[in-house]
Every structure is written in C-alpha cells, then in structure tokens.
Tab-separated table of C-alpha atoms in Angstrom:
chain	number	residue	atom	x	y	z
A	25	MET	CA	-2.155	-6.610	16.379
A	26	ALA	CA	-2.049	-4.006	19.139
A	27	ASP	CA	1.774	-3.739	19.064
A	28	ILE	CA	1.700	-3.523	15.476
A	29	GLN	CA	-0.643	-0.988	15.289
A	30	ALA	CA	1.326	1.357	17.838
A	31	ILE	CA	4.687	0.808	15.760
A	32	ALA	CA	2.863	1.782	12.788
A	33	LYS	CA	1.392	5.179	14.536
A	34	GLN	CA	5.135	5.844	16.028
A	35	PHE	CA	6.808	5.211	12.737
A	36	THR	CA	4.166	7.484	10.592
A	37	ASP	CA	4.213	10.091	13.026
A	38	PHE	CA	8.091	10.255	13.133
A	39	TYR	CA	8.246	9.880	9.274
A	40	TYR	CA	5.993	12.793	8.619
A	41	THR	CA	7.076	15.060	11.130
A	42	ALA	CA	10.681	14.573	9.756
A	43	PHE	CA	9.217	14.962	6.025
A	44	ASP	CA	7.398	18.115	6.948
A	45	ASN	CA	10.149	19.746	9.039
A	46	ASP	CA	13.778	18.473	8.101
A	47	ARG	CA	13.529	15.692	5.417
A	48	THR	CA	17.315	15.232	5.607
A	49	GLN	CA	16.360	13.146	8.770
A	50	LEU	CA	14.776	10.688	6.113
A	51	GLN	CA	17.868	8.636	4.738
A	52	ALA	CA	18.554	6.809	8.045
A	53	LEU	CA	15.400	5.427	7.666
A	54	TYR	CA	16.623	3.180	4.773
A	55	ARG	CA	19.063	0.566	4.207
A	56	ASP	CA	21.140	-0.140	0.984
A	57	HIS	CA	18.814	-2.411	-0.519
A	58	SER	CA	15.857	-0.186	0.562
A	59	MET	CA	13.705	0.747	-2.339
A	60	LEU	CA	11.467	3.606	-2.934
A	61	THR	CA	8.919	4.173	-6.042
A	62	TRP	CA	8.165	7.586	-6.123
A	63	GLU	CA	4.906	8.493	-8.482
A	64	GLY	CA	6.340	5.302	-10.708
A	65	THR	CA	10.012	6.476	-10.537
A	66	PRO	CA	12.103	3.389	-8.989
A	67	ILE	CA	14.865	4.340	-6.693
A	68	GLN	CA	17.283	1.943	-4.687
A	69	GLY	CA	19.729	2.324	-1.838
A	70	ALA	CA	19.458	4.998	1.130
A	71	ALA	CA	21.934	7.655	-0.198
A	72	ALA	CA	19.830	7.977	-3.572
A	73	ILE	CA	16.468	7.777	-1.513
A	74	GLY	CA	17.677	10.537	0.903
A	75	GLU	CA	18.885	12.360	-1.956
A	76	LYS	CA	15.480	12.163	-3.706
A	77	LEU	CA	13.406	13.144	-0.806
A	78	ALA	CA	15.605	16.037	0.402
A	79	GLY	CA	15.726	17.210	-3.201
A	80	LEU	CA	11.931	17.365	-4.024
A	81	PRO	CA	10.900	20.942	-5.223
A	82	PHE	CA	8.666	21.951	-2.022
A	83	GLN	CA	9.530	24.811	-0.025
A	84	LYS	CA	7.040	23.857	2.766
A	85	VAL	CA	5.217	20.661	2.930
A	86	GLN	CA	2.611	19.314	5.473
A	87	HIS	CA	1.227	15.788	5.621
A	88	LYS	CA	-2.165	14.858	7.011
A	89	ILE	CA	-3.022	11.280	7.658
A	90	THR	CA	-6.525	10.467	6.833
A	91	THR	CA	-6.237	6.477	7.562
A	92	PHE	CA	-3.443	4.249	8.347
A	93	ASP	CA	-3.850	0.133	8.437
A	94	ALA	CA	-0.761	-2.181	9.538
A	95	GLN	CA	-0.574	-5.906	9.233
A	96	PRO	CA	2.295	-8.159	9.863
A	97	SER	CA	4.193	-8.739	6.508
A	98	SER	CA	5.804	-12.242	7.594
A	99	PRO	CA	5.045	-15.336	9.370
A	100	SER	CA	8.752	-15.578	10.546
A	101	ILE	CA	10.222	-12.256	11.253
A	102	ALA	CA	8.453	-9.422	13.191
A	103	SER	CA	8.232	-7.161	9.784
A	104	LEU	CA	5.018	-5.039	8.932
A	105	ILE	CA	3.309	-3.161	6.249
A	106	VAL	CA	1.839	0.202	6.625
A	107	SER	CA	-0.639	1.597	4.427
A	108	VAL	CA	-1.312	5.280	4.727
A	109	THR	CA	-3.727	7.576	2.940
A	110	GLY	CA	-3.764	11.443	3.658
A	111	LEU	CA	-3.674	14.709	2.396
A	112	LEU	CA	-0.606	16.734	0.972
A	113	LEU	CA	-0.286	20.483	1.808
A	114	VAL	CA	2.195	22.147	-0.602
A	115	ASP	CA	3.679	25.471	-0.521
A	116	ASP	CA	0.404	26.783	1.533
A	117	GLY	CA	-1.560	25.777	-1.925
A	118	GLU	CA	-5.227	26.043	-1.289
A	119	ASN	CA	-5.935	22.368	-2.612
A	120	PRO	CA	-4.578	19.829	-0.582
A	121	LEU	CA	-3.719	16.751	-2.651
A	122	GLN	CA	-4.784	13.093	-1.563
A	123	TYR	CA	-1.960	10.723	-1.543
A	124	SER	CA	-1.275	7.031	-0.947
A	125	GLN	CA	1.757	5.253	0.535
A	126	VAL	CA	2.844	1.943	1.694
A	127	PHE	CA	5.991	0.810	3.694
A	128	GLN	CA	7.481	-2.329	4.648
A	129	LEU	CA	9.264	-2.063	7.963
A	130	ILE	CA	11.952	-4.385	8.759
A	131	PRO	CA	13.026	-4.826	12.447
A	132	ASP	CA	16.673	-4.189	13.019
A	133	ASN	CA	18.350	-4.192	16.512
A	134	GLY	CA	15.376	-3.058	18.457
A	135	ASN	CA	14.451	-0.397	15.879
A	136	TYR	CA	12.826	-0.600	12.254
A	137	TYR	CA	14.087	0.282	8.622
A	138	VAL	CA	12.087	0.945	5.755
A	139	PHE	CA	12.688	-1.699	3.014
A	140	ASN	CA	9.763	-1.110	0.611
A	141	ASP	CA	8.560	2.463	0.197
A	142	ILE	CA	5.679	3.329	-2.499
A	143	PHE	CA	4.364	6.979	-2.908
A	144	ARG	CA	1.515	8.112	-5.371
A	145	LEU	CA	-0.907	11.126	-5.441
A	146	ASN	CA	-4.225	10.099	-6.361
A	147	LEU	CA	-4.978	12.794	-9.134
A	148	GLY	CA	-7.711	10.293	-10.539
B	11	MET	CA	12.078	-5.366	-11.816
B	12	ALA	CA	10.420	-6.504	-15.342
B	13	ASP	CA	9.361	-9.841	-14.219
B	14	ILE	CA	7.740	-8.137	-10.943
B	15	GLN	CA	5.896	-5.445	-12.996
B	16	ALA	CA	4.690	-8.083	-15.337
B	17	ILE	CA	3.387	-10.435	-12.187
B	18	ALA	CA	1.912	-7.497	-10.798
B	19	LYS	CA	-0.143	-6.635	-13.929
B	20	GLN	CA	-1.644	-10.287	-14.261
B	21	PHE	CA	-2.411	-10.545	-10.476
B	22	THR	CA	-4.332	-7.320	-10.854
B	23	ASP	CA	-5.935	-7.802	-14.098
B	24	PHE	CA	-6.869	-11.308	-12.655
B	25	TYR	CA	-8.034	-10.412	-9.325
B	26	TYR	CA	-10.345	-7.088	-10.441
B	27	THR	CA	-11.919	-9.324	-13.310
B	28	ALA	CA	-12.796	-11.572	-11.157
B	29	PHE	CA	-13.608	-9.346	-8.279
B	30	ASP	CA	-16.044	-7.546	-10.709
B	31	ASN	CA	-17.779	-10.376	-12.326
B	32	ASP	CA	-17.821	-13.515	-9.656
B	33	ARG	CA	-16.613	-12.593	-6.549
B	34	THR	CA	-16.700	-16.245	-5.023
B	35	GLN	CA	-13.450	-17.014	-7.261
B	36	LEU	CA	-11.272	-14.806	-4.521
B	37	GLN	CA	-11.497	-17.149	-1.724
B	38	ALA	CA	-8.939	-19.166	-3.864
B	39	LEU	CA	-6.046	-16.707	-3.930
B	40	TYR	CA	-5.939	-16.393	0.263
B	41	ARG	CA	-4.625	-19.148	2.361
B	42	ASP	CA	-5.349	-19.660	6.148
B	43	HIS	CA	-2.803	-17.223	7.561
B	44	SER	CA	-3.691	-14.349	4.867
B	45	MET	CA	-4.898	-11.123	6.289
B	46	LEU	CA	-7.360	-8.523	5.190
B	47	THR	CA	-7.822	-5.185	6.576
B	48	TRP	CA	-11.385	-3.891	4.687
B	49	GLU	CA	-11.947	-0.155	5.524
B	50	GLY	CA	-10.101	-0.445	8.981
B	51	THR	CA	-11.751	-3.853	9.632
B	52	PRO	CA	-9.097	-6.956	9.995
B	53	ILE	CA	-10.098	-10.319	8.624
B	54	GLN	CA	-8.220	-13.653	8.742
B	55	GLY	CA	-8.402	-16.577	6.957
B	56	ALA	CA	-9.247	-17.672	3.218
B	57	ALA	CA	-12.898	-18.996	4.269
B	58	ALA	CA	-13.353	-15.530	6.504
B	59	ILE	CA	-11.941	-13.124	3.720
B	60	GLY	CA	-14.039	-15.271	0.965
B	61	GLU	CA	-17.134	-14.815	2.849
B	62	LYS	CA	-16.394	-11.087	3.515
B	63	LEU	CA	-15.533	-10.384	-0.202
B	64	ALA	CA	-18.430	-12.341	-1.687
B	65	GLY	CA	-20.879	-10.738	0.866
B	66	LEU	CA	-20.359	-7.025	-0.015
B	67	PRO	CA	-23.446	-5.300	-0.576
B	68	PHE	CA	-22.924	-4.502	-4.326
B	69	GLN	CA	-25.162	-5.605	-6.913
B	70	LYS	CA	-22.667	-4.355	-9.918
B	71	VAL	CA	-19.243	-3.200	-9.316
B	72	GLN	CA	-16.352	-2.169	-11.438
B	73	HIS	CA	-12.800	-1.329	-10.786
B	74	LYS	CA	-10.644	0.997	-12.690
B	75	ILE	CA	-6.838	0.990	-12.128
B	76	THR	CA	-5.261	4.079	-11.966
B	77	THR	CA	-1.750	3.586	-10.979
B	78	PHE	CA	-0.151	0.156	-10.109
B	79	ASP	CA	3.377	0.054	-8.767
B	80	ALA	CA	5.129	-3.262	-7.802
B	81	GLN	CA	8.385	-3.984	-5.500
B	82	PRO	CA	9.838	-7.291	-4.516
B	83	SER	CA	9.155	-8.012	-0.623
B	84	SER	CA	11.812	-9.827	0.524
B	85	PRO	CA	15.844	-10.327	-0.211
B	86	SER	CA	15.380	-13.958	0.018
B	87	ILE	CA	11.921	-15.355	-1.574
B	88	ALA	CA	10.170	-14.020	-4.577
B	89	SER	CA	7.501	-12.156	-2.867
B	90	LEU	CA	6.129	-8.762	-4.043
B	91	ILE	CA	4.334	-5.667	-2.980
B	92	VAL	CA	1.837	-4.325	-5.059
B	93	SER	CA	0.066	-1.009	-4.448
B	94	VAL	CA	-2.808	0.134	-6.622
B	95	THR	CA	-4.879	3.267	-6.780
B	96	GLY	CA	-7.843	3.567	-8.881
B	97	LEU	CA	-12.001	4.152	-8.981
B	98	LEU	CA	-14.547	2.180	-7.788
B	99	LEU	CA	-17.537	2.035	-9.924
B	100	VAL	CA	-20.928	0.899	-7.676
B	101	ASP	CA	-24.282	0.037	-8.780
B	102	ASP	CA	-24.139	2.138	-11.847
B	103	GLY	CA	-23.610	5.215	-9.730
B	104	GLU	CA	-22.455	8.520	-11.275
B	105	ASN	CA	-19.612	9.558	-8.744
B	106	PRO	CA	-16.836	6.925	-8.810
B	107	LEU	CA	-15.125	6.541	-5.489
B	108	GLN	CA	-11.215	6.465	-5.570
B	109	TYR	CA	-9.821	3.585	-3.705
B	110	SER	CA	-6.155	2.286	-2.599
B	111	GLN	CA	-5.380	-1.050	-2.236
B	112	VAL	CA	-1.949	-3.096	-1.278
B	113	PHE	CA	-1.258	-6.831	-1.615
B	114	GLN	CA	1.323	-8.956	-0.768
B	115	LEU	CA	2.045	-12.103	-2.850
B	116	ILE	CA	4.083	-15.070	-1.589
B	117	PRO	CA	5.086	-17.519	-4.474
B	118	ASP	CA	3.725	-20.899	-3.868
B	119	ASN	CA	4.073	-23.877	-6.211
B	120	GLY	CA	4.765	-21.696	-9.283
B	121	ASN	CA	1.910	-19.705	-8.348
B	122	TYR	CA	1.057	-16.606	-5.738
B	123	TYR	CA	-1.337	-16.156	-2.996
B	124	VAL	CA	-2.477	-13.038	-1.264
B	125	PHE	CA	-0.921	-13.022	2.307
B	126	ASN	CA	-1.369	-9.094	2.811
B	127	ASP	CA	-4.512	-7.390	1.925
B	128	ILE	CA	-5.479	-3.555	2.514
B	129	PHE	CA	-8.253	-2.214	1.046
B	130	ARG	CA	-9.368	1.685	1.818
B	131	LEU	CA	-11.984	4.110	0.045
B	132	ASN	CA	-10.070	7.447	-0.088
B	133	LEU	CA	-13.158	9.680	1.045
B	134	GLY	CA	-10.790	12.350	2.527
C-alpha cells in the first residue's frame, strides 16, 4: 500500500498545482476514453475535458487537500482509485467551499492517466 | 450511462438501508479481496469489513444522500465507480455530519460486489 499512497500523493500534488496555476496543463492527464463528471455533468474525452477545465469561470482558484485515500482498483493491473476531500478557495472569496473528488488512475508507459474523474462541491 | 446510473441508485438505496437498519447484512456485499478505508484506516476482506461495520459505535444512524455520480470503471468489464456525498445523522444528534463515500462495484454472476470502499467524514 505504501507505493499506492506515494503515487496518489504525487498525482494529487501535481494535479492541484496545475489546476491552481495553469489549467491548460490538465488535458494531457486524460485520454480519449476518459470521463469527467463535473457537478453532475458528464464529459468524455481529453479534448472536451481539457476545454471544460480550462474554461471554468474562476479568475483565481486554490485547492487545499483535507484528506486523501488510495486503494488498488484492479486485481490485474496497477491502477488505483484516489479519493480526495478538501477546500476550494475561489477568487479570494472568504468562504472556502468543501469538495469531494475521485480519480481512477491507469498505468501507461511508466506514467498514469486519469480514466475516471468525479467532482462535487459539498454544499449540503 | 442510463443503466450505470440505475445500478448505482439501486446499490446505494440497498447499501444505506441495510447500513441504517441492520449492518450485519453488509458483509455479504464484500469479497475476500475487497478493501475498505474507513476514516483513513485500511481493512481488507469481507469478514474484517463486516466486523468493522457491524461494530461501529452508533446506536442509531441514518444516511441522507445529497449527490451520487457513477461512471463505468473499466473498458473491458461492466464494473462501475459510484461517488456519494451525503449527511450522516448519528444517535438523534442535532448536527448532521457531511460524508463522502466511493465504491467500485464489480459484476459477479448477475449481481455486484464491492471491491473498493472509501469512507470519509468531511469535518474540514
């Protein structure tokens, strides 16, 4: 499990740093069969996902991870599920928003791509 | 995607009804290679997971689902990832707790079992 946790940490560090600093970097993490469900809206494929993420109407955004957990997601390949809860600070707003995000990462030539991505704000 | 959403709804309805009414039913949803990460604690196998869930120190508990999302989790088998956010009402407490839970469900003889389960309260 140690490796899985380290991979998950490395991925989430990279992902949220890219998200908060240059969202155009995110598209490269997805493939044509990748899926994003963003606040209930399903989006398929790296191009459409990259466009959605780059076009989100934030001027400035910062993620703070509260918890992350990882598990192997397959008995046969070295894929993993990463579940994140955290706070989203948008446009210097004073009230951070809680969010939950789940990724499934699939190994690919010594690296990983995002096959599944589900994002929700926890407004309840 | 329609079937996936229907399966996810059916599963979450069953899971939380069992959890809230008779937690001893939950063990049958897991297999020996299943994993639960409960508030950061990893637990493996149906027997250990069943024991953990049955032994949680609630007298009375009620889940209210706020959002659930589902995606296919494999290009080759009909497995799915289900991500849930909701409220947990414990022992008639007045302050419901927000939680996030992720499942991966694997098809098995016309039914599904839980391979991955990650649960977190959102206390942040």
